[in-house]
Amino acid sequence: MSGDPIETLSLPAEFKDLERFVPKWGLTTELERNRVRRASSMAELDDLYKTMRPRLDEIIDYLDPIPLNRMPDDAKRLLRITLSLMEIAHAVEVVSSARPPNAFDADRVEFLVNDRV
Protein backbone atom coordinates (compact mmCIF):
# COMPACT_ATOMS: atom_id res chain seq x y z
CA MET A 1 0.00 0.00 0.00
CA SER A 2 1.30 3.41 -0.92
CA GLY A 3 -0.52 5.38 1.74
CA ASP A 4 -1.77 7.81 -0.89
CA PRO A 5 -5.37 8.87 -0.42
CA ILE A 6 -7.68 7.15 -2.86
CA GLU A 7 -10.50 9.27 -4.18
CA THR A 8 -13.70 7.31 -3.92
CA LEU A 9 -16.62 8.64 -5.87
CA SER A 10 -20.17 7.57 -5.37
CA LEU A 11 -20.88 8.27 -9.06
CA PRO A 12 -18.96 7.24 -12.17
CA ALA A 13 -15.94 9.52 -12.67
CA GLU A 14 -17.50 11.16 -15.74
CA PHE A 15 -20.27 12.50 -13.54
CA LYS A 16 -18.33 13.56 -10.45
CA ASP A 17 -19.71 17.09 -10.84
CA LEU A 18 -23.14 15.69 -9.92
CA GLU A 19 -21.95 14.21 -6.59
CA ARG A 20 -23.59 16.96 -4.56
CA PHE A 21 -27.03 15.69 -5.59
CA VAL A 22 -26.53 12.13 -4.32
CA PRO A 23 -27.26 12.70 -0.60
CA LYS A 24 -30.63 14.35 -1.22
CA TRP A 25 -31.73 12.92 -4.56
CA GLY A 26 -30.13 9.45 -4.73
CA LEU A 27 -33.31 7.81 -3.47
CA THR A 28 -34.28 4.22 -4.13
CA THR A 29 -38.07 4.48 -4.48
CA GLU A 30 -40.55 6.64 -6.33
CA LEU A 31 -42.35 7.36 -3.07
CA GLU A 32 -39.16 8.76 -1.52
CA ARG A 33 -38.44 10.86 -4.62
CA ASN A 34 -41.99 12.20 -4.62
CA ARG A 35 -41.84 13.15 -0.94
CA VAL A 36 -38.50 14.92 -1.32
CA ARG A 37 -39.77 16.82 -4.37
CA ARG A 38 -42.79 18.04 -2.43
CA ALA A 39 -40.64 19.05 0.55
CA SER A 40 -38.08 20.92 -1.58
CA SER A 41 -38.00 24.55 -2.59
CA MET A 42 -38.29 25.60 -6.23
CA ALA A 43 -34.69 26.83 -5.98
CA GLU A 44 -33.58 23.28 -5.10
CA LEU A 45 -35.64 21.80 -7.93
CA ASP A 46 -34.29 24.37 -10.39
CA ASP A 47 -30.73 23.61 -9.32
CA LEU A 48 -31.12 19.88 -9.94
CA TYR A 49 -32.97 20.47 -13.20
CA LYS A 50 -30.64 23.10 -14.66
CA THR A 51 -27.55 21.08 -13.74
CA MET A 52 -28.70 17.65 -14.88
CA ARG A 53 -31.05 18.31 -17.81
CA PRO A 54 -28.26 19.37 -20.21
CA ARG A 55 -26.39 16.14 -19.35
CA LEU A 56 -29.34 13.81 -19.79
CA ASP A 57 -28.29 12.44 -23.20
CA GLU A 58 -24.82 11.73 -21.86
CA ILE A 59 -26.28 10.01 -18.79
CA ILE A 60 -28.61 7.87 -20.92
CA ASP A 61 -25.73 6.89 -23.22
CA TYR A 62 -23.73 5.84 -20.17
CA LEU A 63 -26.50 3.87 -18.43
CA ASP A 64 -28.29 2.33 -21.41
CA PRO A 65 -25.82 -0.50 -22.14
CA ILE A 66 -25.68 -1.64 -18.50
CA PRO A 67 -28.24 -4.33 -17.54
CA LEU A 68 -30.15 -3.25 -14.45
CA ASN A 69 -29.44 -6.52 -12.67
CA ARG A 70 -25.69 -6.07 -13.17
CA MET A 71 -25.45 -2.33 -12.67
CA PRO A 72 -22.58 -1.32 -10.37
CA ASP A 73 -23.39 0.81 -7.33
CA ASP A 74 -21.96 4.02 -8.80
CA ALA A 75 -24.15 3.66 -11.89
CA LYS A 76 -27.19 2.87 -9.70
CA ARG A 77 -26.66 6.13 -7.84
CA LEU A 78 -26.46 7.96 -11.18
CA LEU A 79 -29.70 6.26 -12.24
CA ARG A 80 -31.36 7.27 -8.96
CA ILE A 81 -30.54 10.97 -9.28
CA THR A 82 -31.69 10.79 -12.91
CA LEU A 83 -35.00 9.31 -11.77
CA SER A 84 -35.23 12.23 -9.36
CA LEU A 85 -34.74 14.56 -12.32
CA MET A 86 -37.72 12.85 -13.98
CA GLU A 87 -39.71 13.23 -10.76
CA ILE A 88 -39.16 16.99 -10.61
CA ALA A 89 -39.33 17.79 -14.34
CA HIS A 90 -43.09 18.43 -14.43
CA ALA A 91 -42.84 20.69 -11.39
CA VAL A 92 -40.13 22.77 -13.07
CA GLU A 93 -41.26 22.69 -16.71
CA VAL A 94 -45.02 22.99 -16.32
CA VAL A 95 -46.37 24.10 -12.95
CA SER A 96 -43.42 26.00 -11.44
CA SER A 97 -44.26 24.57 -8.04
CA ALA A 98 -42.96 21.67 -5.96
CA ARG A 99 -46.54 21.13 -4.81
CA PRO A 100 -48.92 21.77 -7.70
CA PRO A 101 -51.82 24.03 -6.74
CA ASN A 102 -55.31 22.50 -6.67
CA ALA A 103 -53.85 19.00 -6.85
CA PHE A 104 -55.01 15.98 -4.89
CA ASP A 105 -53.16 15.76 -1.57
CA ALA A 106 -50.26 13.45 -2.45
CA ASP A 107 -49.89 12.40 1.19
CA ARG A 108 -53.20 10.57 0.76
CA VAL A 109 -51.96 8.54 -2.23
CA GLU A 110 -51.03 4.96 -1.51
CA PHE A 111 -48.27 3.62 -3.73
CA LEU A 112 -49.08 -0.01 -4.51
CA VAL A 113 -45.75 -0.70 -6.16
CA ASN A 114 -42.69 0.71 -4.47
CA ASP A 115 -39.86 -0.94 -6.35
CA ARG A 116 -36.37 -0.08 -5.29
CA VAL A 117 -33.72 0.79 -7.85
PDB file of C-alpha atoms in Angstrom:
ATOM      1  CA  MET A   1       0.000   0.000   0.000  1.00  0.00           C
ATOM      2  CA  SER A   2       1.304   3.409  -0.919  1.00  0.00           C
ATOM      3  CA  GLY A   3      -0.521   5.376   1.737  1.00  0.00           C
ATOM      4  CA  ASP A   4      -1.773   7.810  -0.889  1.00  0.00           C
ATOM      5  CA  PRO A   5      -5.374   8.873  -0.421  1.00  0.00           C
ATOM      6  CA  ILE A   6      -7.679   7.146  -2.862  1.00  0.00           C
ATOM      7  CA  GLU A   7     -10.496   9.272  -4.178  1.00  0.00           C
ATOM      8  CA  THR A   8     -13.700   7.312  -3.916  1.00  0.00           C
ATOM      9  CA  LEU A   9     -16.622   8.640  -5.868  1.00  0.00           C
ATOM     10  CA  SER A  10     -20.166   7.569  -5.366  1.00  0.00           C
ATOM     11  CA  LEU A  11     -20.880   8.273  -9.062  1.00  0.00           C
ATOM     12  CA  PRO A  12     -18.962   7.239 -12.169  1.00  0.00           C
ATOM     13  CA  ALA A  13     -15.941   9.515 -12.667  1.00  0.00           C
ATOM     14  CA  GLU A  14     -17.498  11.155 -15.740  1.00  0.00           C
ATOM     15  CA  PHE A  15     -20.266  12.497 -13.538  1.00  0.00           C
ATOM     16  CA  LYS A  16     -18.332  13.561 -10.450  1.00  0.00           C
ATOM     17  CA  ASP A  17     -19.706  17.093 -10.837  1.00  0.00           C
ATOM     18  CA  LEU A  18     -23.137  15.686  -9.919  1.00  0.00           C
ATOM     19  CA  GLU A  19     -21.951  14.210  -6.594  1.00  0.00           C
ATOM     20  CA  ARG A  20     -23.589  16.960  -4.557  1.00  0.00           C
ATOM     21  CA  PHE A  21     -27.026  15.687  -5.589  1.00  0.00           C
ATOM     22  CA  VAL A  22     -26.535  12.131  -4.322  1.00  0.00           C
ATOM     23  CA  PRO A  23     -27.265  12.702  -0.598  1.00  0.00           C
ATOM     24  CA  LYS A  24     -30.635  14.348  -1.221  1.00  0.00           C
ATOM     25  CA  TRP A  25     -31.728  12.918  -4.562  1.00  0.00           C
ATOM     26  CA  GLY A  26     -30.126   9.445  -4.727  1.00  0.00           C
ATOM     27  CA  LEU A  27     -33.305   7.809  -3.471  1.00  0.00           C
ATOM     28  CA  THR A  28     -34.280   4.216  -4.125  1.00  0.00           C
ATOM     29  CA  THR A  29     -38.070   4.480  -4.477  1.00  0.00           C
ATOM     30  CA  GLU A  30     -40.551   6.643  -6.334  1.00  0.00           C
ATOM     31  CA  LEU A  31     -42.351   7.362  -3.072  1.00  0.00           C
ATOM     32  CA  GLU A  32     -39.162   8.762  -1.518  1.00  0.00           C
ATOM     33  CA  ARG A  33     -38.441  10.864  -4.617  1.00  0.00           C
ATOM     34  CA  ASN A  34     -41.988  12.201  -4.622  1.00  0.00           C
ATOM     35  CA  ARG A  35     -41.839  13.147  -0.941  1.00  0.00           C
ATOM     36  CA  VAL A  36     -38.496  14.917  -1.321  1.00  0.00           C
ATOM     37  CA  ARG A  37     -39.765  16.820  -4.374  1.00  0.00           C
ATOM     38  CA  ARG A  38     -42.793  18.044  -2.434  1.00  0.00           C
ATOM     39  CA  ALA A  39     -40.636  19.048   0.545  1.00  0.00           C
ATOM     40  CA  SER A  40     -38.080  20.923  -1.578  1.00  0.00           C
ATOM     41  CA  SER A  41     -38.003  24.553  -2.593  1.00  0.00           C
ATOM     42  CA  MET A  42     -38.287  25.599  -6.230  1.00  0.00           C
ATOM     43  CA  ALA A  43     -34.689  26.831  -5.982  1.00  0.00           C
ATOM     44  CA  GLU A  44     -33.581  23.281  -5.098  1.00  0.00           C
ATOM     45  CA  LEU A  45     -35.641  21.797  -7.930  1.00  0.00           C
ATOM     46  CA  ASP A  46     -34.293  24.374 -10.392  1.00  0.00           C
ATOM     47  CA  ASP A  47     -30.731  23.611  -9.316  1.00  0.00           C
ATOM     48  CA  LEU A  48     -31.123  19.877  -9.938  1.00  0.00           C
ATOM     49  CA  TYR A  49     -32.969  20.465 -13.205  1.00  0.00           C
ATOM     50  CA  LYS A  50     -30.639  23.098 -14.660  1.00  0.00           C
ATOM     51  CA  THR A  51     -27.554  21.077 -13.737  1.00  0.00           C
ATOM     52  CA  MET A  52     -28.698  17.646 -14.881  1.00  0.00           C
ATOM     53  CA  ARG A  53     -31.048  18.313 -17.811  1.00  0.00           C
ATOM     54  CA  PRO A  54     -28.257  19.369 -20.207  1.00  0.00           C
ATOM     55  CA  ARG A  55     -26.385  16.143 -19.354  1.00  0.00           C
ATOM     56  CA  LEU A  56     -29.345  13.815 -19.793  1.00  0.00           C
ATOM     57  CA  ASP A  57     -28.293  12.438 -23.197  1.00  0.00           C
ATOM     58  CA  GLU A  58     -24.816  11.727 -21.859  1.00  0.00           C
ATOM     59  CA  ILE A  59     -26.281  10.008 -18.794  1.00  0.00           C
ATOM     60  CA  ILE A  60     -28.606   7.870 -20.923  1.00  0.00           C
ATOM     61  CA  ASP A  61     -25.730   6.894 -23.223  1.00  0.00           C
ATOM     62  CA  TYR A  62     -23.734   5.837 -20.169  1.00  0.00           C
ATOM     63  CA  LEU A  63     -26.503   3.873 -18.433  1.00  0.00           C
ATOM     64  CA  ASP A  64     -28.287   2.333 -21.406  1.00  0.00           C
ATOM     65  CA  PRO A  65     -25.821  -0.499 -22.143  1.00  0.00           C
ATOM     66  CA  ILE A  66     -25.684  -1.644 -18.503  1.00  0.00           C
ATOM     67  CA  PRO A  67     -28.239  -4.328 -17.540  1.00  0.00           C
ATOM     68  CA  LEU A  68     -30.149  -3.246 -14.445  1.00  0.00           C
ATOM     69  CA  ASN A  69     -29.441  -6.523 -12.666  1.00  0.00           C
ATOM     70  CA  ARG A  70     -25.689  -6.069 -13.174  1.00  0.00           C
ATOM     71  CA  MET A  71     -25.453  -2.326 -12.667  1.00  0.00           C
ATOM     72  CA  PRO A  72     -22.581  -1.325 -10.373  1.00  0.00           C
ATOM     73  CA  ASP A  73     -23.386   0.805  -7.335  1.00  0.00           C
ATOM     74  CA  ASP A  74     -21.956   4.017  -8.796  1.00  0.00           C
ATOM     75  CA  ALA A  75     -24.154   3.660 -11.891  1.00  0.00           C
ATOM     76  CA  LYS A  76     -27.189   2.872  -9.699  1.00  0.00           C
ATOM     77  CA  ARG A  77     -26.660   6.134  -7.839  1.00  0.00           C
ATOM     78  CA  LEU A  78     -26.465   7.964 -11.184  1.00  0.00           C
ATOM     79  CA  LEU A  79     -29.703   6.261 -12.235  1.00  0.00           C
ATOM     80  CA  ARG A  80     -31.360   7.269  -8.963  1.00  0.00           C
ATOM     81  CA  ILE A  81     -30.541  10.969  -9.277  1.00  0.00           C
ATOM     82  CA  THR A  82     -31.685  10.787 -12.911  1.00  0.00           C
ATOM     83  CA  LEU A  83     -34.998   9.306 -11.774  1.00  0.00           C
ATOM     84  CA  SER A  84     -35.229  12.233  -9.358  1.00  0.00           C
ATOM     85  CA  LEU A  85     -34.743  14.565 -12.323  1.00  0.00           C
ATOM     86  CA  MET A  86     -37.717  12.853 -13.977  1.00  0.00           C
ATOM     87  CA  GLU A  87     -39.711  13.228 -10.760  1.00  0.00           C
ATOM     88  CA  ILE A  88     -39.160  16.986 -10.609  1.00  0.00           C
ATOM     89  CA  ALA A  89     -39.330  17.793 -14.345  1.00  0.00           C
ATOM     90  CA  HIS A  90     -43.087  18.434 -14.425  1.00  0.00           C
ATOM     91  CA  ALA A  91     -42.841  20.689 -11.389  1.00  0.00           C
ATOM     92  CA  VAL A  92     -40.131  22.767 -13.073  1.00  0.00           C
ATOM     93  CA  GLU A  93     -41.258  22.691 -16.711  1.00  0.00           C
ATOM     94  CA  VAL A  94     -45.017  22.986 -16.317  1.00  0.00           C
ATOM     95  CA  VAL A  95     -46.366  24.100 -12.947  1.00  0.00           C
ATOM     96  CA  SER A  96     -43.418  26.002 -11.436  1.00  0.00           C
ATOM     97  CA  SER A  97     -44.257  24.571  -8.043  1.00  0.00           C
ATOM     98  CA  ALA A  98     -42.956  21.672  -5.964  1.00  0.00           C
ATOM     99  CA  ARG A  99     -46.541  21.126  -4.813  1.00  0.00           C
ATOM    100  CA  PRO A 100     -48.922  21.769  -7.698  1.00  0.00           C
ATOM    101  CA  PRO A 101     -51.824  24.030  -6.742  1.00  0.00           C
ATOM    102  CA  ASN A 102     -55.311  22.495  -6.665  1.00  0.00           C
ATOM    103  CA  ALA A 103     -53.853  18.998  -6.855  1.00  0.00           C
ATOM    104  CA  PHE A 104     -55.013  15.982  -4.890  1.00  0.00           C
ATOM    105  CA  ASP A 105     -53.156  15.764  -1.570  1.00  0.00           C
ATOM    106  CA  ALA A 106     -50.256  13.449  -2.447  1.00  0.00           C
ATOM    107  CA  ASP A 107     -49.891  12.405   1.187  1.00  0.00           C
ATOM    108  CA  ARG A 108     -53.198  10.572   0.758  1.00  0.00           C
ATOM    109  CA  VAL A 109     -51.957   8.543  -2.226  1.00  0.00           C
ATOM    110  CA  GLU A 110     -51.029   4.956  -1.506  1.00  0.00           C
ATOM    111  CA  PHE A 111     -48.266   3.616  -3.730  1.00  0.00           C
ATOM    112  CA  LEU A 112     -49.081  -0.009  -4.514  1.00  0.00           C
ATOM    113  CA  VAL A 113     -45.751  -0.697  -6.157  1.00  0.00           C
ATOM    114  CA  ASN A 114     -42.690   0.706  -4.467  1.00  0.00           C
ATOM    115  CA  ASP A 115     -39.864  -0.937  -6.355  1.00  0.00           C
ATOM    116  CA  ARG A 116     -36.368  -0.084  -5.291  1.00  0.00           C
ATOM    117  CA  VAL A 117     -33.720   0.785  -7.847  1.00  0.00           C
TER     118      VAL A 117
END
